[in-house]
Short mmCIF file of C-alpha atoms and ligand atoms in Angstrom, two decimals:
data_model
loop_
_atom_site.label_atom_id
_atom_site.label_comp_id
_atom_site.label_asym_id
_atom_site.label_seq_id
_atom_site.Cartn_x
_atom_site.Cartn_y
_atom_site.Cartn_z
CA MET N 1 0.00 0.00 0.00
CA SER N 2 2.94 2.36 0.73
CA ARG N 3 4.21 1.93 -2.83
CA GLU N 4 0.74 2.36 -4.32
CA CYS N 5 0.25 5.44 -2.15
CA GLU N 6 3.51 6.97 -3.35
CA ARG N 7 2.46 6.40 -6.96
CA ALA N 8 -0.95 7.99 -6.30
CA GLY N 9 0.47 10.90 -4.25
CA GLY N 10 -1.93 10.03 -1.41
CA VAL N 11 -1.74 10.32 2.39
CA ASN N 12 -0.15 7.15 3.75
CA LEU N 13 -2.11 5.95 6.76
CA GLY N 14 -0.98 2.40 6.04
CA GLN N 15 2.49 1.76 7.43
CA GLY N 16 3.20 2.42 11.13
CA ILE N 17 5.76 5.14 10.64
CA CYS N 18 5.57 8.17 12.93
CA ASP N 19 6.08 11.59 11.39
CA GLN N 20 7.29 13.28 14.60
CA PRO N 21 10.90 14.57 14.75
CA VAL N 22 13.48 12.89 17.01
CA GLU N 23 14.25 15.06 20.10
CA SER N 24 17.38 17.13 19.49
CA ALA N 25 19.11 15.97 22.72
CA ILE N 26 18.94 12.37 21.48
CA ARG N 27 20.30 13.27 18.05
CA ARG N 28 23.13 15.27 19.62
CA ARG N 29 24.14 12.39 21.91
CA ALA N 30 24.29 9.92 19.00
CA ALA N 31 26.27 12.39 16.87
CA GLN N 32 28.62 12.99 19.79
CA ALA N 33 29.16 9.22 20.15
CA ILE N 34 30.12 9.03 16.47
CA ASP N 35 32.46 12.04 16.80
CA GLU N 36 34.06 10.51 19.89
CA GLY N 37 34.85 7.36 17.92
CA ARG N 38 32.34 4.97 19.48
CA ASN N 39 31.89 3.32 16.12
CA GLN N 40 32.88 -0.29 16.72
CA TYR N 41 30.98 -3.39 17.83
CA SER N 42 29.65 -3.30 21.37
CA LYS N 43 29.14 -6.26 23.70
CA PHE N 44 26.54 -8.47 22.05
CA GLU N 45 24.10 -7.77 24.88
CA GLY N 46 24.55 -4.00 24.49
CA ILE N 47 26.59 -1.26 26.18
CA ASP N 48 26.66 -1.28 30.00
CA PRO N 49 25.23 2.23 30.61
CA LEU N 50 22.24 1.57 28.35
CA ARG N 51 21.42 -1.75 30.03
CA SER N 52 21.64 -0.05 33.43
CA ARG N 53 19.32 2.70 32.22
CA ILE N 54 16.85 0.14 30.82
CA ALA N 55 16.86 -1.70 34.18
CA ALA N 56 16.11 1.58 36.00
CA LYS N 57 13.25 2.37 33.60
CA ALA N 58 11.88 -1.19 33.94
CA ALA N 59 11.82 -0.77 37.72
CA SER N 60 10.17 2.64 37.72
CA TYR N 61 7.75 2.39 34.76
CA ASN N 62 7.05 -1.34 34.45
CA ALA N 63 7.50 -2.46 38.08
CA ILE N 64 9.90 -5.14 36.81
CA SER N 65 13.11 -5.68 38.75
CA CYS N 66 15.95 -7.25 36.81
CA ASP N 67 19.73 -7.56 36.74
CA PRO N 68 21.10 -5.41 33.88
CA ASP N 69 24.16 -7.68 33.53
CA THR N 70 22.35 -10.99 33.10
CA GLN N 71 18.76 -10.27 32.09
CA ILE N 72 18.80 -7.55 29.44
CA VAL N 73 19.73 -7.84 25.77
CA VAL N 74 19.78 -4.73 23.58
CA THR N 75 18.54 -5.80 20.17
CA VAL N 76 18.12 -4.69 16.57
CA GLY N 77 14.64 -3.29 17.10
CA SER N 78 11.99 -5.07 19.08
CA THR N 79 11.62 -7.09 15.88
CA GLY N 80 15.10 -8.47 16.57
CA ALA N 81 14.14 -9.20 20.19
CA PHE N 82 11.07 -11.17 19.12
CA ALA N 83 13.07 -13.20 16.59
CA LEU N 84 15.68 -14.03 19.26
CA ALA N 85 12.96 -15.10 21.71
CA CYS N 86 11.42 -17.43 19.13
CA LEU N 87 14.77 -18.91 18.13
CA ALA N 88 15.74 -19.40 21.77
CA LEU N 89 12.52 -21.10 22.80
CA LEU N 90 10.85 -22.86 19.89
CA ASP N 91 11.39 -26.11 18.03
CA PRO N 92 9.48 -27.16 14.93
CA GLY N 93 6.06 -28.52 15.90
CA ASP N 94 5.78 -26.42 19.07
CA GLU N 95 2.64 -24.34 19.52
CA ALA N 96 2.34 -20.65 20.39
CA VAL N 97 -0.89 -19.01 21.53
CA VAL N 98 -1.56 -15.74 19.67
CA PHE N 99 -4.44 -13.27 20.02
CA ALA N 100 -6.16 -12.19 16.82
CA PRO N 101 -6.09 -9.53 15.46
CA TYR N 102 -2.31 -9.89 15.58
CA TYR N 103 0.84 -8.16 14.39
CA ALA N 104 1.78 -10.18 11.31
CA TYR N 105 5.54 -10.17 12.06
CA HIS N 106 4.81 -12.20 15.20
CA VAL N 107 2.93 -14.88 13.31
CA ASN N 108 5.38 -14.98 10.41
CA THR N 109 8.37 -15.30 12.74
CA LEU N 110 6.70 -18.14 14.62
CA ARG N 111 6.06 -19.89 11.31
CA LEU N 112 9.66 -19.31 10.21
CA CYS N 113 10.74 -21.26 13.32
CA GLY N 114 8.41 -24.11 12.38
CA ALA N 115 6.04 -23.35 15.27
CA LYS N 116 2.27 -23.46 14.92
CA PRO N 117 0.31 -20.37 15.98
CA VAL N 118 -2.93 -21.21 17.79
CA PHE N 119 -5.27 -18.23 17.56
CA ILE N 120 -7.61 -16.77 20.17
CA PRO N 121 -10.14 -14.39 18.61
CA LEU N 122 -10.66 -11.06 20.38
CA ALA N 123 -14.25 -9.87 19.99
CA PRO N 124 -14.80 -6.35 18.57
CA PRO N 125 -15.56 -3.60 19.35
CA ALA N 126 -14.02 -3.98 22.86
CA TRP N 127 -11.72 -6.85 21.79
CA GLU N 128 -12.62 -9.00 24.79
CA ILE N 129 -11.06 -12.39 25.50
CA ASP N 130 -13.34 -15.42 25.60
CA ASP N 131 -12.03 -17.31 28.62
CA SER N 132 -13.11 -20.75 27.44
CA ALA N 133 -11.41 -20.18 24.04
CA LEU N 134 -8.27 -19.09 25.88
CA GLU N 135 -8.26 -22.15 28.07
CA ALA N 136 -8.92 -24.45 25.11
CA ALA N 137 -5.98 -22.99 23.16
CA PHE N 138 -3.41 -24.60 25.47
CA SER N 139 -2.18 -28.10 24.74
CA GLY N 140 0.75 -30.31 25.70
CA LYS N 141 2.68 -28.65 22.85
CA THR N 142 2.22 -25.02 23.97
CA ARG N 143 5.64 -23.45 24.52
CA MET N 144 4.83 -19.75 24.15
CA VAL N 145 2.05 -17.20 24.54
CA VAL N 146 2.38 -13.95 22.58
CA VAL N 147 0.84 -10.81 24.06
CA ASN N 148 0.98 -7.38 22.45
CA THR N 149 -0.21 -4.58 24.71
CA PRO N 150 -1.14 -1.94 23.67
CA CYS N 151 -2.01 -3.90 20.56
CA ASN N 152 -1.27 -3.24 16.93
CA PRO N 153 -3.70 -3.21 15.07
CA CYS N 154 -6.72 -2.86 17.40
CA GLY N 155 -5.33 -0.65 20.21
CA LYS N 156 -6.45 -3.00 22.99
CA VAL N 157 -4.73 -2.41 26.33
CA PHE N 158 -4.80 -5.69 28.25
CA THR N 159 -6.11 -5.31 31.80
CA ARG N 160 -4.35 -6.60 34.90
CA GLY N 161 -7.09 -9.22 35.29
CA GLU N 162 -6.66 -10.46 31.70
CA LEU N 163 -2.89 -10.64 32.11
CA GLU N 164 -3.24 -12.52 35.41
CA ARG N 165 -5.43 -15.12 33.71
CA ILE N 166 -3.05 -15.46 30.75
CA GLY N 167 -0.12 -15.82 33.15
CA GLU N 168 -1.93 -18.42 35.22
CA LEU N 169 -2.72 -20.58 32.18
CA ALA N 170 0.77 -20.15 30.71
CA ARG N 171 2.41 -21.20 33.95
CA ALA N 172 0.16 -24.23 34.28
CA ALA N 173 1.17 -25.25 30.72
CA GLY N 174 4.90 -24.60 31.33
CA ALA N 175 4.87 -21.96 28.56
CA VAL N 176 6.81 -18.69 28.39
CA VAL N 177 4.86 -15.47 27.78
CA VAL N 178 6.47 -13.09 25.30
CA THR N 179 4.99 -9.62 25.67
CA ASP N 180 5.62 -7.02 23.00
CA GLU N 181 5.15 -3.68 24.77
CA ILE N 182 6.55 -1.35 22.15
CA TYR N 183 3.53 1.00 22.46
CA GLU N 184 3.69 1.02 26.28
CA TYR N 185 3.73 4.82 26.52
CA ILE N 186 0.96 5.54 24.00
CA LEU N 187 -2.22 5.34 26.08
CA PHE N 188 -5.61 7.07 25.87
CA ASP N 189 -8.62 7.82 28.08
CA GLY N 190 -6.89 7.04 31.38
CA ASN N 191 -5.85 3.51 30.38
CA ARG N 192 -2.76 2.27 32.27
CA HIS N 193 -0.06 -0.03 30.94
CA VAL N 194 0.52 -3.22 32.94
CA SER N 195 3.56 -5.40 32.25
CA LEU N 196 2.83 -9.07 32.69
CA ALA N 197 6.32 -9.69 34.12
CA SER N 198 5.44 -7.42 37.07
CA LEU N 199 2.65 -9.75 38.23
CA PRO N 200 3.43 -12.03 41.18
CA GLY N 201 5.39 -15.11 40.12
CA MET N 202 5.51 -14.17 36.41
CA SER N 203 9.01 -12.74 35.99
CA GLU N 204 10.49 -16.26 35.86
CA SER N 205 8.52 -17.17 32.74
CA THR N 206 8.08 -13.89 30.87
CA ILE N 207 10.13 -12.16 28.20
CA THR N 208 9.33 -8.45 28.06
CA ILE N 209 10.11 -6.78 24.75
CA SER N 210 10.13 -3.09 24.07
CA GLY N 211 12.00 -0.61 21.94
CA PHE N 212 12.69 2.97 20.99
CA SER N 213 11.11 3.11 17.51
CA LYS N 214 7.65 4.27 18.48
CA THR N 215 8.11 6.19 21.74
CA TYR N 216 10.88 8.36 20.31
CA SER N 217 9.87 8.31 16.62
CA MET N 218 13.00 6.57 15.42
CA THR N 219 11.85 3.50 13.50
CA GLY N 220 15.00 3.64 11.37
CA TRP N 221 17.45 3.48 14.29
CA ARG N 222 16.60 -0.18 14.84
CA LEU N 223 16.97 -0.34 18.60
CA GLY N 224 14.97 -2.43 21.03
CA TYR N 225 15.54 -4.70 23.99
CA ALA N 226 14.36 -7.77 25.87
CA ILE N 227 14.19 -8.42 29.59
CA ALA N 228 14.20 -12.15 30.26
CA PRO N 229 14.96 -14.78 32.92
CA VAL N 230 18.75 -15.33 33.13
CA ASP N 231 18.86 -18.67 31.25
CA ILE N 232 16.75 -17.34 28.37
CA ALA N 233 18.58 -13.98 28.24
CA GLU N 234 21.85 -15.87 27.89
CA LYS N 235 20.55 -17.78 24.86
CA MET N 236 19.08 -14.63 23.35
CA GLY N 237 22.40 -12.81 23.80
CA LEU N 238 24.30 -15.57 21.99
CA LEU N 239 21.74 -15.56 19.18
CA ASN N 240 22.02 -11.77 18.96
CA ASP N 241 25.77 -12.20 18.52
CA LEU N 242 25.28 -14.85 15.84
CA LEU N 243 22.68 -12.95 13.82
CA TYR N 244 23.63 -9.30 14.26
CA VAL N 245 26.81 -9.16 16.45
CA CYS N 246 25.23 -6.21 18.26
CA ALA N 247 22.82 -3.30 17.90
CA PRO N 248 24.30 -0.10 16.34
CA THR N 249 26.81 1.17 18.93
CA PRO N 250 26.64 4.98 18.57
CA LEU N 251 22.84 4.87 18.51
CA GLN N 252 22.86 2.88 21.75
CA HIS N 253 24.62 5.88 23.29
CA GLY N 254 22.03 8.22 21.78
CA VAL N 255 19.03 6.46 23.30
CA ILE N 256 20.41 6.75 26.83
CA GLU N 257 19.49 10.41 26.41
CA ALA N 258 15.98 9.40 25.28
CA MET N 259 15.40 7.58 28.55
CA ASP N 260 16.22 10.75 30.48
CA LEU N 261 13.39 12.79 28.92
CA PRO N 262 10.98 14.22 31.51
CA PRO N 263 7.54 12.65 32.23
CA SER N 264 5.90 15.55 30.38
CA TYR N 265 7.38 14.16 27.11
CA TYR N 266 5.28 10.99 27.44
CA ASP N 267 2.13 12.82 28.55
CA GLU N 268 2.35 15.22 25.63
CA MET N 269 3.00 12.38 23.19
CA SER N 270 -0.12 10.46 24.28
CA ALA N 271 -2.20 13.66 24.27
CA GLY N 272 -0.96 14.45 20.75
CA TYR N 273 -1.86 10.99 19.49
CA ALA N 274 -5.28 11.19 21.20
CA ARG N 275 -5.97 14.43 19.27
CA ARG N 276 -4.93 12.73 16.03
CA ARG N 277 -7.04 9.65 16.80
CA ASP N 278 -10.13 11.79 17.41
CA LEU N 279 -9.59 13.91 14.29
CA LEU N 280 -9.26 10.91 12.00
CA ALA N 281 -12.06 8.98 13.72
CA GLU N 282 -14.41 11.90 13.14
CA GLY N 283 -13.38 12.12 9.47
CA CYS N 284 -14.05 8.39 9.11
CA ARG N 285 -17.47 8.60 10.79
CA ARG N 286 -18.53 11.44 8.49
CA ALA N 287 -17.67 9.19 5.54
CA GLY N 288 -19.73 6.30 6.94
CA ILE N 289 -16.66 4.39 8.19
CA GLU N 290 -17.07 3.22 11.81
CA PRO N 291 -13.82 3.11 13.85
CA CYS N 292 -13.31 0.78 16.85
CA MET N 293 -11.75 3.37 19.15
CA PRO N 294 -8.32 2.22 20.41
CA GLN N 295 -7.20 2.45 24.05
CA GLY N 296 -3.55 2.74 23.08
CA ALA N 297 -0.96 2.53 20.25
CA TYR N 298 -1.59 4.60 17.13
CA TYR N 299 -3.89 2.62 14.88
CA PHE N 300 -7.55 1.73 14.69
CA LEU N 301 -9.52 -0.85 12.80
CA ALA N 302 -12.62 0.53 11.18
CA ASP N 303 -15.67 -1.06 9.60
CA VAL N 304 -16.08 -0.05 5.97
CA SER N 305 -19.07 -2.23 5.07
CA ALA N 306 -21.16 0.89 4.38
CA LEU N 307 -18.93 1.56 1.34
CA GLY N 308 -20.46 -1.51 -0.31
CA CYS N 309 -17.15 -3.00 -1.55
CA PRO N 310 -16.87 -6.77 -2.10
CA ASP N 311 -13.88 -7.11 0.27
CA ASP N 312 -11.21 -5.29 2.29
CA ALA N 313 -8.72 -5.11 -0.58
CA ALA N 314 -11.34 -3.49 -2.83
CA ALA N 315 -12.25 -1.04 -0.03
CA ALA N 316 -8.57 -0.11 0.43
CA ALA N 317 -8.21 0.41 -3.34
CA LEU N 318 -11.34 2.59 -3.40
CA LEU N 319 -10.05 4.74 -0.54
CA LEU N 320 -6.76 5.31 -2.29
CA GLN N 321 -8.38 6.08 -5.63
CA LYS N 322 -11.27 8.29 -4.46
CA ALA N 323 -10.03 9.72 -1.15
CA GLY N 324 -6.25 9.64 -1.72
CA VAL N 325 -5.85 7.73 1.56
CA ALA N 326 -3.82 4.53 1.93
CA CYS N 327 -4.61 2.06 4.72
CA VAL N 328 -4.12 -1.67 5.29
CA PRO N 329 -6.79 -4.29 4.41
CA GLY N 330 -7.98 -5.83 7.70
CA GLY N 331 -7.44 -9.40 6.49
CA ALA N 332 -3.71 -8.91 7.15
CA PHE N 333 -4.36 -9.16 10.90
CA PHE N 334 -6.57 -12.23 11.13
CA PRO N 335 -6.00 -15.96 10.55
CA ASP N 336 -9.07 -16.16 8.36
CA PRO N 337 -8.98 -13.07 6.12
CA ALA N 338 -12.39 -13.92 4.64
CA ALA N 339 -13.98 -13.43 8.06
CA ARG N 340 -12.79 -9.84 8.26
CA ARG N 341 -13.55 -8.51 4.81
CA SER N 342 -15.13 -5.33 6.18
CA LEU N 343 -12.20 -3.95 8.22
CA LEU N 344 -9.38 -1.58 7.33
CA ARG N 345 -6.52 -0.43 9.59
CA PHE N 346 -5.74 3.28 9.77
CA CYS N 347 -2.52 4.65 11.31
CA PHE N 348 -2.87 8.12 12.83
CA ALA N 349 0.81 8.79 13.68
CA LYS N 350 0.86 11.58 11.08
CA GLU N 351 1.15 15.35 11.00
CA ILE N 352 -2.17 17.05 11.77
CA GLY N 353 -2.10 18.67 8.29
CA ASP N 354 -1.84 15.24 6.64
CA LEU N 355 -4.70 13.91 8.75
CA GLU N 356 -6.82 16.92 7.77
CA ARG N 357 -5.99 16.25 4.13
CA ALA N 358 -7.00 12.60 4.66
CA CYS N 359 -10.32 13.71 6.22
CA ARG N 360 -11.02 16.02 3.26
CA GLY N 361 -10.34 13.07 0.96
CA LEU N 362 -12.63 10.78 2.96
CA ALA N 363 -15.37 13.40 2.68
CA ARG N 364 -15.22 12.93 -1.13
CA LEU N 365 -16.23 9.26 -0.79
CA GLY N 366 -19.92 10.08 -0.61
CA SER N 367 -19.83 12.26 -3.75
N1 PLP M 401 5.96 -4.76 17.45
C1 PLP M 401 4.81 -4.19 17.07
C2 PLP M 401 3.55 -4.61 17.72
C3 PLP M 401 4.80 -3.23 16.06
O1 PLP M 401 3.64 -2.68 15.68
C4 PLP M 401 6.00 -2.86 15.43
C5 PLP M 401 6.03 -1.89 14.32
O2 PLP M 401 5.06 -1.57 13.70
C6 PLP M 401 7.17 -3.47 15.87
C7 PLP M 401 7.12 -4.42 16.88
C8 PLP M 401 8.50 -3.14 15.24
O3 PLP M 401 9.28 -2.50 16.18
P1 PLP M 401 10.82 -2.20 15.96
O4 PLP M 401 10.93 -1.02 15.08
O5 PLP M 401 11.34 -1.92 17.35
O6 PLP M 401 11.44 -3.41 15.37
#
């Protein structure tokens, strides 16, 4: 859709790229690291001051206590962290429980490792978990449960109660929970982020993944991290060495500065995304497109059945052609694309001017 959008000169609300600039203090620190000659490989688990800073943030924001020397691996994006977790834990034929709608990289990486995703449908518009479906998803082959909170694409923020139940079932099955928390700071309407690893008894069987791409608008820096039990972190570190050697050294220095930004940075970021969410949602509603309002992250799924298109791909093509707006066909986020023919995903991490242009385009749909 990004390529099609470029050809059509439209507004790209498809790919999850944030338009916001990187804070100047972070850029300066990375440039300084390059100027100072910090341009060689780092330890495969990442530079010491960054791991210490991540441990301090995990304690204060996530209520996770961990040893920065043995439990943290700095990775090539949170994408890299998820790949390492899968390679460290899964053998062909193993099963992994995944909530749908899902982030396709998760499912594709599981499949690449020969594992079988077992899907739990979340029910729109609130994306609730059906407890009996959750329970039934576990089998003797379950090795992993994948949680993404706040969730891409639906914006669900898992509650403490939901996470407790997931943790309880995972522990009973001897499975490790891998939680992708890359949108942990992007929260709306008073929703609070809860890290599953902070729940009693869960730190021993949880891998917490996060990263810098979304919170600091630096998707191209490719920096993320995992916090894991010591034995798993050790394997993930060795795999990080084998696949990547290390994450980019000077940029690791730069993001230390990111973690020192004041609390107001995070509040303003969420408030800014809430404004963007509301603006785009209103534009969609006026065009007869019904958004499922997200609690966090910067996407929503919206029902486009009123447009009368035969499927989601046709609806996405119509939006690009008539409204000059690119989005992602909803089928990309569900195991059975045919069941979700009426949904499209919109990303609202864009400049206000671009979102206004998108809304003007959507208004043309009725004409
Ligand atoms: N995890 C989720 C749920 C995402 O939505 C994305 C990007 O869209 C990523 C991971 C990728 O993160 P990173 O840039 O840290 O690899």
